[in-house]
């Protein structure tokens, strides 16, 4: 019986430590992206789960279950950079994925690659009305509130604006969005979203990450202490087991 109790004690402490470690990883990932434009923090939730199997379900262990992302908006910061855009509330921008598909992001720190492709700060091609957007050589570029991109071509008069493309902006039901391993969001049903003319952008501004750095640092300390406590419980279980074994040998 004593060995069975020690086994339960060790098992519960071990699963608790595992869940805390997973939560710490999520928290560390959020903290690392506290300065990433448009980043949406990942959320964790703990739940109790009965150990299923042969015999009576006499053990309940801790399970760290991801519950999605925090869709609270970040602060809009004025940058003055023409290629920085902040999307209106509920608005998302379409980008091209590594496999040529489409996904969605709030990251608005845009740049133009060496081959003229419009990309996000992390290198994702921005989607327009007919695919990935390419910007010809220009002496000036403007992004209108509806996402239309206009340029003054090299060698042309400053008043000569040529419309290049329009950024694909969507307004999904955020409850139907899920984050992939690449950090991009997609519809849970796998469907491609249609452009929404009601979404606007603000040029010369960026939406910051919605991660609360102070809260994340406090969580990091709390998780570290909780993990240490679980390790101490495992050590206590081992000590108790050794003491019980020594007592049985003495009685024998």
PDB file of C-alpha atoms in Angstrom:
ATOM      1  CA  UNK A   1       0.000   0.000   0.000  1.00  0.00           C
ATOM      2  CA  UNK A   2       2.831   2.368   0.880  1.00  0.00           C
ATOM      3  CA  UNK A   3       4.456   1.706  -2.489  1.00  0.00           C
ATOM      4  CA  UNK A   4       1.146   2.348  -4.244  1.00  0.00           C
ATOM      5  CA  UNK A   5       0.769   5.704  -2.455  1.00  0.00           C
ATOM      6  CA  UNK A   6       4.326   6.687  -3.381  1.00  0.00           C
ATOM      7  CA  UNK A   7       3.602   5.700  -6.975  1.00  0.00           C
ATOM      8  CA  UNK A   8       0.529   7.944  -7.062  1.00  0.00           C
ATOM      9  CA  UNK A   9       2.403  10.809  -5.432  1.00  0.00           C
ATOM     10  CA  UNK A  10       5.246  10.557  -7.930  1.00  0.00           C
ATOM     11  CA  UNK A  11       2.899  10.265 -10.905  1.00  0.00           C
ATOM     12  CA  UNK A  12       0.866  13.332  -9.959  1.00  0.00           C
ATOM     13  CA  UNK A  13       3.986  15.417  -9.342  1.00  0.00           C
ATOM     14  CA  UNK A  14       5.506  14.292 -12.635  1.00  0.00           C
ATOM     15  CA  UNK A  15       2.434  15.184 -14.709  1.00  0.00           C
ATOM     16  CA  UNK A  16       2.149  18.488 -12.864  1.00  0.00           C
ATOM     17  CA  UNK A  17       5.776  19.349 -13.651  1.00  0.00           C
ATOM     18  CA  UNK A  18       5.251  18.422 -17.309  1.00  0.00           C
ATOM     19  CA  UNK A  19       2.211  20.703 -17.657  1.00  0.00           C
ATOM     20  CA  UNK A  20       4.006  23.578 -15.934  1.00  0.00           C
ATOM     21  CA  UNK A  21       6.980  23.168 -18.258  1.00  0.00           C
ATOM     22  CA  UNK A  22       4.673  23.305 -21.298  1.00  0.00           C
ATOM     23  CA  UNK A  23       2.986  26.447 -19.945  1.00  0.00           C
ATOM     24  CA  UNK A  24       6.405  27.998 -19.349  1.00  0.00           C
ATOM     25  CA  UNK A  25       7.344  27.315 -22.971  1.00  0.00           C
ATOM     26  CA  UNK A  26       4.193  29.083 -24.180  1.00  0.00           C
ATOM     27  CA  UNK A  27       4.827  32.007 -21.846  1.00  0.00           C
ATOM     28  CA  UNK A  28       8.453  32.295 -22.984  1.00  0.00           C
ATOM     29  CA  UNK A  29       7.336  32.277 -26.624  1.00  0.00           C
ATOM     30  CA  UNK A  30       4.893  35.106 -25.898  1.00  0.00           C
ATOM     31  CA  UNK A  31       7.573  37.107 -24.093  1.00  0.00           C
ATOM     32  CA  UNK A  32      10.005  36.620 -26.971  1.00  0.00           C
ATOM     33  CA  UNK A  33       7.416  38.196 -29.280  1.00  0.00           C
ATOM     34  CA  UNK A  34       6.545  41.154 -27.070  1.00  0.00           C
ATOM     35  CA  UNK A  35       8.047  43.471 -29.695  1.00  0.00           C
ATOM     36  CA  UNK A  36       6.771  41.636 -32.794  1.00  0.00           C
ATOM     37  CA  UNK A  37       4.245  43.846 -34.641  1.00  0.00           C
ATOM     38  CA  UNK A  38       0.704  42.449 -34.646  1.00  0.00           C
ATOM     39  CA  UNK A  39       1.622  39.365 -32.585  1.00  0.00           C
ATOM     40  CA  UNK A  40      -1.261  37.597 -30.829  1.00  0.00           C
ATOM     41  CA  UNK A  41      -0.369  35.869 -27.565  1.00  0.00           C
ATOM     42  CA  UNK A  42      -0.981  32.145 -27.129  1.00  0.00           C
ATOM     43  CA  UNK A  43      -3.182  31.067 -24.232  1.00  0.00           C
ATOM     44  CA  UNK A  44      -2.921  28.034 -21.945  1.00  0.00           C
ATOM     45  CA  UNK A  45      -5.443  26.346 -19.699  1.00  0.00           C
ATOM     46  CA  UNK A  46      -5.001  23.609 -17.103  1.00  0.00           C
ATOM     47  CA  UNK A  47      -7.537  20.877 -16.489  1.00  0.00           C
ATOM     48  CA  UNK A  48      -7.798  17.753 -14.362  1.00  0.00           C
ATOM     49  CA  UNK A  49      -8.037  14.487 -16.244  1.00  0.00           C
ATOM     50  CA  UNK A  50      -8.683  10.979 -14.908  1.00  0.00           C
ATOM     51  CA  UNK A  51      -6.177   8.306 -15.802  1.00  0.00           C
ATOM     52  CA  UNK A  52      -8.098   5.808 -17.873  1.00  0.00           C
ATOM     53  CA  UNK A  53      -7.209   2.167 -18.168  1.00  0.00           C
ATOM     54  CA  UNK A  54      -7.709  -1.241 -16.494  1.00  0.00           C
ATOM     55  CA  UNK A  55      -9.056  -1.059 -12.979  1.00  0.00           C
ATOM     56  CA  UNK A  56     -10.428   1.788 -10.932  1.00  0.00           C
ATOM     57  CA  UNK A  57      -9.687   5.354 -12.095  1.00  0.00           C
ATOM     58  CA  UNK A  58      -7.958   6.403  -8.869  1.00  0.00           C
ATOM     59  CA  UNK A  59      -5.575   9.009 -10.265  1.00  0.00           C
ATOM     60  CA  UNK A  60      -6.226  12.476 -11.633  1.00  0.00           C
ATOM     61  CA  UNK A  61      -3.424  14.229 -13.432  1.00  0.00           C
ATOM     62  CA  UNK A  62      -2.856  17.778 -14.665  1.00  0.00           C
ATOM     63  CA  UNK A  63      -3.197  18.481 -18.378  1.00  0.00           C
ATOM     64  CA  UNK A  64      -2.025  21.666 -20.093  1.00  0.00           C
ATOM     65  CA  UNK A  65      -4.535  22.322 -22.852  1.00  0.00           C
ATOM     66  CA  UNK A  66      -3.988  25.170 -25.297  1.00  0.00           C
ATOM     67  CA  UNK A  67      -7.130  27.250 -25.714  1.00  0.00           C
ATOM     68  CA  UNK A  68      -6.073  29.288 -28.731  1.00  0.00           C
ATOM     69  CA  UNK A  69      -4.893  32.858 -28.999  1.00  0.00           C
ATOM     70  CA  UNK A  70      -5.628  36.158 -27.331  1.00  0.00           C
ATOM     71  CA  UNK A  71      -7.306  38.363 -29.941  1.00  0.00           C
ATOM     72  CA  UNK A  72      -7.228  41.555 -27.909  1.00  0.00           C
ATOM     73  CA  UNK A  73      -5.743  44.304 -30.127  1.00  0.00           C
ATOM     74  CA  UNK A  74      -2.340  45.792 -29.480  1.00  0.00           C
ATOM     75  CA  UNK A  75      -1.609  49.506 -29.305  1.00  0.00           C
ATOM     76  CA  UNK A  76      -1.350  51.476 -32.568  1.00  0.00           C
ATOM     77  CA  UNK A  77       2.007  53.251 -32.759  1.00  0.00           C
ATOM     78  CA  UNK A  78       2.777  56.047 -35.219  1.00  0.00           C
ATOM     79  CA  UNK A  79       6.010  55.367 -37.124  1.00  0.00           C
ATOM     80  CA  UNK A  80       5.847  57.716 -40.108  1.00  0.00           C
ATOM     81  CA  UNK A  81       7.133  54.910 -42.341  1.00  0.00           C
ATOM     82  CA  UNK A  82       5.117  54.706 -45.572  1.00  0.00           C
ATOM     83  CA  UNK A  83       5.419  50.923 -45.651  1.00  0.00           C
ATOM     84  CA  UNK A  84       4.050  50.440 -42.124  1.00  0.00           C
ATOM     85  CA  UNK A  85       0.314  49.771 -41.926  1.00  0.00           C
ATOM     86  CA  UNK A  86      -2.108  49.127 -39.075  1.00  0.00           C
ATOM     87  CA  UNK A  87      -5.359  47.338 -39.916  1.00  0.00           C
ATOM     88  CA  UNK A  88      -8.696  48.475 -38.554  1.00  0.00           C
ATOM     89  CA  UNK A  89     -10.380  46.510 -35.770  1.00  0.00           C
ATOM     90  CA  UNK A  90     -11.144  42.965 -36.885  1.00  0.00           C
ATOM     91  CA  UNK A  91      -9.140  43.379 -40.090  1.00  0.00           C
ATOM     92  CA  UNK A  92      -6.411  40.984 -41.197  1.00  0.00           C
ATOM     93  CA  UNK A  93      -4.002  40.914 -44.144  1.00  0.00           C
ATOM     94  CA  UNK A  94      -3.580  37.954 -46.476  1.00  0.00           C
ATOM     95  CA  UNK A  95      -0.076  36.584 -47.027  1.00  0.00           C
ATOM     96  CA  UNK A  96       1.345  33.699 -49.005  1.00  0.00           C
ATOM     97  CA  UNK A  97       2.465  30.597 -47.094  1.00  0.00           C
ATOM     98  CA  UNK A  98       5.535  28.479 -47.796  1.00  0.00           C
ATOM     99  CA  UNK A  99       3.428  25.971 -49.736  1.00  0.00           C
ATOM    100  CA  UNK A 100       1.874  28.658 -51.929  1.00  0.00           C
ATOM    101  CA  UNK A 101      -1.377  28.818 -49.964  1.00  0.00           C
ATOM    102  CA  UNK A 102      -2.932  31.714 -48.109  1.00  0.00           C
ATOM    103  CA  UNK A 103      -2.966  32.652 -44.434  1.00  0.00           C
ATOM    104  CA  UNK A 104      -3.604  35.784 -42.387  1.00  0.00           C
ATOM    105  CA  UNK A 105      -1.595  38.100 -40.174  1.00  0.00           C
ATOM    106  CA  UNK A 106      -1.763  41.380 -38.296  1.00  0.00           C
ATOM    107  CA  UNK A 107       1.903  42.083 -38.921  1.00  0.00           C
ATOM    108  CA  UNK A 108       2.068  45.343 -40.860  1.00  0.00           C
ATOM    109  CA  UNK A 109       5.789  46.181 -41.021  1.00  0.00           C
ATOM    110  CA  UNK A 110       6.106  45.816 -44.789  1.00  0.00           C
ATOM    111  CA  UNK A 111       9.225  45.916 -46.940  1.00  0.00           C
ATOM    112  CA  UNK A 112      10.143  45.508 -50.590  1.00  0.00           C
ATOM    113  CA  UNK A 113      12.527  42.671 -51.427  1.00  0.00           C
ATOM    114  CA  UNK A 114      15.466  42.924 -53.812  1.00  0.00           C
ATOM    115  CA  UNK A 115      13.248  41.556 -56.598  1.00  0.00           C
ATOM    116  CA  UNK A 116      10.434  44.016 -55.875  1.00  0.00           C
ATOM    117  CA  UNK A 117       8.124  41.719 -53.921  1.00  0.00           C
ATOM    118  CA  UNK A 118       6.067  43.299 -51.131  1.00  0.00           C
ATOM    119  CA  UNK A 119       6.651  41.307 -47.944  1.00  0.00           C
ATOM    120  CA  UNK A 120       5.983  41.415 -44.219  1.00  0.00           C
ATOM    121  CA  UNK A 121       8.822  41.981 -41.781  1.00  0.00           C
ATOM    122  CA  UNK A 122       9.244  38.210 -41.360  1.00  0.00           C
ATOM    123  CA  UNK A 123       9.449  37.580 -45.118  1.00  0.00           C
ATOM    124  CA  UNK A 124       5.863  36.611 -46.021  1.00  0.00           C
ATOM    125  CA  UNK A 125       4.722  37.748 -49.515  1.00  0.00           C
ATOM    126  CA  UNK A 126       1.696  40.059 -49.242  1.00  0.00           C
ATOM    127  CA  UNK A 127      -1.316  38.999 -51.309  1.00  0.00           C
ATOM    128  CA  UNK A 128      -3.162  41.346 -53.650  1.00  0.00           C
ATOM    129  CA  UNK A 129      -6.175  40.956 -55.912  1.00  0.00           C
ATOM    130  CA  UNK A 130      -4.386  38.540 -58.236  1.00  0.00           C
ATOM    131  CA  UNK A 131      -1.717  36.930 -56.073  1.00  0.00           C
ATOM    132  CA  UNK A 132       1.514  38.069 -54.472  1.00  0.00           C
ATOM    133  CA  UNK A 133       2.183  41.794 -54.951  1.00  0.00           C
ATOM    134  CA  UNK A 134       5.214  43.005 -56.905  1.00  0.00           C
ATOM    135  CA  UNK A 135       6.257  46.666 -56.809  1.00  0.00           C
ATOM    136  CA  UNK A 136       8.003  48.144 -59.899  1.00  0.00           C
ATOM    137  CA  UNK A 137      10.914  50.580 -59.363  1.00  0.00           C
ATOM    138  CA  UNK A 138       9.444  53.792 -58.001  1.00  0.00           C
ATOM    139  CA  UNK A 139      10.469  57.091 -56.508  1.00  0.00           C
ATOM    140  CA  UNK A 140       7.409  57.220 -54.252  1.00  0.00           C
ATOM    141  CA  UNK A 141       4.867  54.754 -52.873  1.00  0.00           C
ATOM    142  CA  UNK A 142       1.533  55.327 -51.159  1.00  0.00           C
ATOM    143  CA  UNK A 143      -0.885  52.917 -49.468  1.00  0.00           C
ATOM    144  CA  UNK A 144      -4.457  54.216 -49.327  1.00  0.00           C
ATOM    145  CA  UNK A 145      -6.950  53.454 -46.558  1.00  0.00           C
ATOM    146  CA  UNK A 146      -8.589  50.735 -48.669  1.00  0.00           C
ATOM    147  CA  UNK A 147      -5.214  49.020 -49.206  1.00  0.00           C
ATOM    148  CA  UNK A 148      -4.685  50.307 -52.749  1.00  0.00           C
ATOM    149  CA  UNK A 149      -0.986  50.688 -53.568  1.00  0.00           C
ATOM    150  CA  UNK A 150       0.032  53.550 -55.865  1.00  0.00           C
ATOM    151  CA  UNK A 151       3.481  54.598 -57.016  1.00  0.00           C
ATOM    152  CA  UNK A 152       5.219  57.398 -58.847  1.00  0.00           C
ATOM    153  CA  UNK A 153       7.313  55.492 -61.414  1.00  0.00           C
ATOM    154  CA  UNK A 154      10.968  56.363 -61.777  1.00  0.00           C
ATOM    155  CA  UNK A 155      11.467  59.297 -64.101  1.00  0.00           C
ATOM    156  CA  UNK A 156       7.809  60.360 -63.983  1.00  0.00           C
ATOM    157  CA  UNK A 157       6.275  63.602 -62.727  1.00  0.00           C
ATOM    158  CA  UNK A 158       5.585  63.647 -58.974  1.00  0.00           C
ATOM    159  CA  UNK A 159       1.857  64.048 -59.667  1.00  0.00           C
ATOM    160  CA  UNK A 160       1.728  60.928 -61.843  1.00  0.00           C
ATOM    161  CA  UNK A 161       0.370  58.116 -59.672  1.00  0.00           C
ATOM    162  CA  UNK A 162       0.006  54.602 -61.052  1.00  0.00           C
ATOM    163  CA  UNK A 163      -2.161  52.064 -59.224  1.00  0.00           C
ATOM    164  CA  UNK A 164      -0.237  48.808 -58.790  1.00  0.00           C
ATOM    165  CA  UNK A 165      -2.499  46.525 -56.764  1.00  0.00           C
ATOM    166  CA  UNK A 166      -4.682  46.358 -53.680  1.00  0.00           C
ATOM    167  CA  UNK A 167      -3.709  44.495 -50.528  1.00  0.00           C
ATOM    168  CA  UNK A 168      -6.137  41.685 -49.759  1.00  0.00           C
ATOM    169  CA  UNK A 169      -7.793  42.554 -46.460  1.00  0.00           C
ATOM    170  CA  UNK A 170     -10.256  40.247 -44.722  1.00  0.00           C
ATOM    171  CA  UNK A 171     -12.498  40.424 -41.668  1.00  0.00           C
ATOM    172  CA  UNK A 172     -12.958  36.887 -40.339  1.00  0.00           C
ATOM    173  CA  UNK A 173     -14.856  35.620 -37.340  1.00  0.00           C
ATOM    174  CA  UNK A 174     -11.828  35.475 -35.043  1.00  0.00           C
ATOM    175  CA  UNK A 175     -13.417  32.607 -33.098  1.00  0.00           C
ATOM    176  CA  UNK A 176     -12.990  30.615 -36.314  1.00  0.00           C
ATOM    177  CA  UNK A 177      -9.276  31.375 -36.611  1.00  0.00           C
ATOM    178  CA  UNK A 178      -6.465  29.162 -35.403  1.00  0.00           C
ATOM    179  CA  UNK A 179      -2.718  29.749 -35.349  1.00  0.00           C
ATOM    180  CA  UNK A 180      -0.440  27.358 -37.207  1.00  0.00           C
ATOM    181  CA  UNK A 181       3.087  26.317 -36.312  1.00  0.00           C
ATOM    182  CA  UNK A 182       4.342  29.030 -38.690  1.00  0.00           C
ATOM    183  CA  UNK A 183       2.653  31.710 -36.555  1.00  0.00           C
ATOM    184  CA  UNK A 184       0.080  32.531 -39.245  1.00  0.00           C
ATOM    185  CA  UNK A 185      -3.677  32.269 -38.814  1.00  0.00           C
ATOM    186  CA  UNK A 186      -6.094  30.248 -40.921  1.00  0.00           C
ATOM    187  CA  UNK A 187      -9.812  29.484 -40.868  1.00  0.00           C
ATOM    188  CA  UNK A 188     -10.520  26.333 -38.853  1.00  0.00           C
ATOM    189  CA  UNK A 189     -12.594  24.962 -41.712  1.00  0.00           C
ATOM    190  CA  UNK A 190      -9.637  25.351 -44.067  1.00  0.00           C
ATOM    191  CA  UNK A 191     -11.455  27.707 -46.436  1.00  0.00           C
ATOM    192  CA  UNK A 192      -9.858  30.765 -48.032  1.00  0.00           C
ATOM    193  CA  UNK A 193     -11.443  34.005 -46.849  1.00  0.00           C
ATOM    194  CA  UNK A 194     -12.850  36.575 -49.255  1.00  0.00           C
ATOM    195  CA  UNK A 195     -11.684  40.193 -49.321  1.00  0.00           C
ATOM    196  CA  UNK A 196     -13.750  42.627 -47.245  1.00  0.00           C
ATOM    197  CA  UNK A 197     -14.057  46.186 -48.552  1.00  0.00           C
ATOM    198  CA  UNK A 198     -15.016  47.355 -45.053  1.00  0.00           C
ATOM    199  CA  UNK A 199     -11.489  46.809 -43.699  1.00  0.00           C
ATOM    200  CA  UNK A 200      -9.241  49.864 -43.759  1.00  0.00           C
ATOM    201  CA  UNK A 201      -5.566  50.447 -43.068  1.00  0.00           C
ATOM    202  CA  UNK A 202      -3.649  53.319 -41.543  1.00  0.00           C
ATOM    203  CA  UNK A 203      -0.378  54.045 -43.290  1.00  0.00           C
ATOM    204  CA  UNK A 204       2.595  55.176 -41.245  1.00  0.00           C
ATOM    205  CA  UNK A 205       1.499  53.214 -38.175  1.00  0.00           C
ATOM    206  CA  UNK A 206       1.931  49.768 -36.658  1.00  0.00           C
ATOM    207  CA  UNK A 207      -0.142  47.678 -34.289  1.00  0.00           C
ATOM    208  CA  UNK A 208       2.102  46.380 -31.543  1.00  0.00           C
ATOM    209  CA  UNK A 209       2.088  42.927 -29.984  1.00  0.00           C
ATOM    210  CA  UNK A 210      -0.699  42.363 -27.439  1.00  0.00           C
ATOM    211  CA  UNK A 211       1.693  40.617 -25.029  1.00  0.00           C
ATOM    212  CA  UNK A 212       1.851  42.217 -21.581  1.00  0.00           C
ATOM    213  CA  UNK A 213       5.571  41.965 -20.802  1.00  0.00           C
ATOM    214  CA  UNK A 214       5.178  42.559 -17.068  1.00  0.00           C
ATOM    215  CA  UNK A 215       2.471  39.907 -16.775  1.00  0.00           C
ATOM    216  CA  UNK A 216       4.582  37.450 -18.789  1.00  0.00           C
ATOM    217  CA  UNK A 217       7.592  38.045 -16.505  1.00  0.00           C
ATOM    218  CA  UNK A 218       5.457  37.467 -13.393  1.00  0.00           C
ATOM    219  CA  UNK A 219       4.086  34.273 -14.967  1.00  0.00           C
ATOM    220  CA  UNK A 220       7.633  33.104 -15.662  1.00  0.00           C
ATOM    221  CA  UNK A 221       8.548  33.460 -11.981  1.00  0.00           C
ATOM    222  CA  UNK A 222       5.331  31.749 -10.838  1.00  0.00           C
ATOM    223  CA  UNK A 223       5.826  28.830 -13.229  1.00  0.00           C
ATOM    224  CA  UNK A 224       9.448  28.416 -12.096  1.00  0.00           C
ATOM    225  CA  UNK A 225       8.405  28.239  -8.447  1.00  0.00           C
ATOM    226  CA  UNK A 226       5.567  25.822  -9.208  1.00  0.00           C
ATOM    227  CA  UNK A 227       7.949  23.593 -11.179  1.00  0.00           C
ATOM    228  CA  UNK A 228      10.449  23.566  -8.299  1.00  0.00           C
ATOM    229  CA  UNK A 229       7.656  22.563  -5.924  1.00  0.00           C
ATOM    230  CA  UNK A 230       6.744  19.584  -8.111  1.00  0.00           C
ATOM    231  CA  UNK A 231      10.394  18.509  -8.221  1.00  0.00           C
ATOM    232  CA  UNK A 232      10.528  18.676  -4.405  1.00  0.00           C
ATOM    233  CA  UNK A 233       7.404  16.492  -4.197  1.00  0.00           C
ATOM    234  CA  UNK A 234       9.068  13.911  -6.473  1.00  0.00           C
ATOM    235  CA  UNK A 235      12.170  13.974  -4.255  1.00  0.00           C
ATOM    236  CA  UNK A 236       9.984  13.542  -1.165  1.00  0.00           C
ATOM    237  CA  UNK A 237       8.250  10.559  -2.807  1.00  0.00           C
ATOM    238  CA  UNK A 238      11.622   8.958  -3.445  1.00  0.00           C
ATOM    239  CA  UNK A 239      12.756   9.557   0.138  1.00  0.00           C
ATOM    240  CA  UNK A 240       9.521   8.103   1.524  1.00  0.00           C
ATOM    241  CA  UNK A 241       9.848   5.052  -0.705  1.00  0.00           C
ATOM    242  CA  UNK A 242      13.426   4.467   0.483  1.00  0.00           C
ATOM    243  CA  UNK A 243      12.349   4.865   4.119  1.00  0.00           C
ATOM    244  CA  UNK A 244       9.484   2.383   3.624  1.00  0.00           C
ATOM    245  CA  UNK A 245      11.801  -0.144   2.005  1.00  0.00           C
ATOM    246  CA  UNK A 246      14.289   0.200   4.872  1.00  0.00           C
ATOM    247  CA  UNK A 247      11.497  -0.301   7.419  1.00  0.00           C
ATOM    248  CA  UNK A 248      10.263  -3.460   5.670  1.00  0.00           C
ATOM    249  CA  UNK A 249      13.780  -4.903   5.613  1.00  0.00           C
ATOM    250  CA  UNK A 250      14.156  -4.187   9.333  1.00  0.00           C
ATOM    251  CA  UNK A 251      10.877  -5.935  10.119  1.00  0.00           C
ATOM    252  CA  UNK A 252      11.843  -8.869   7.997  1.00  0.00           C
TER     253      UNK A 252
END
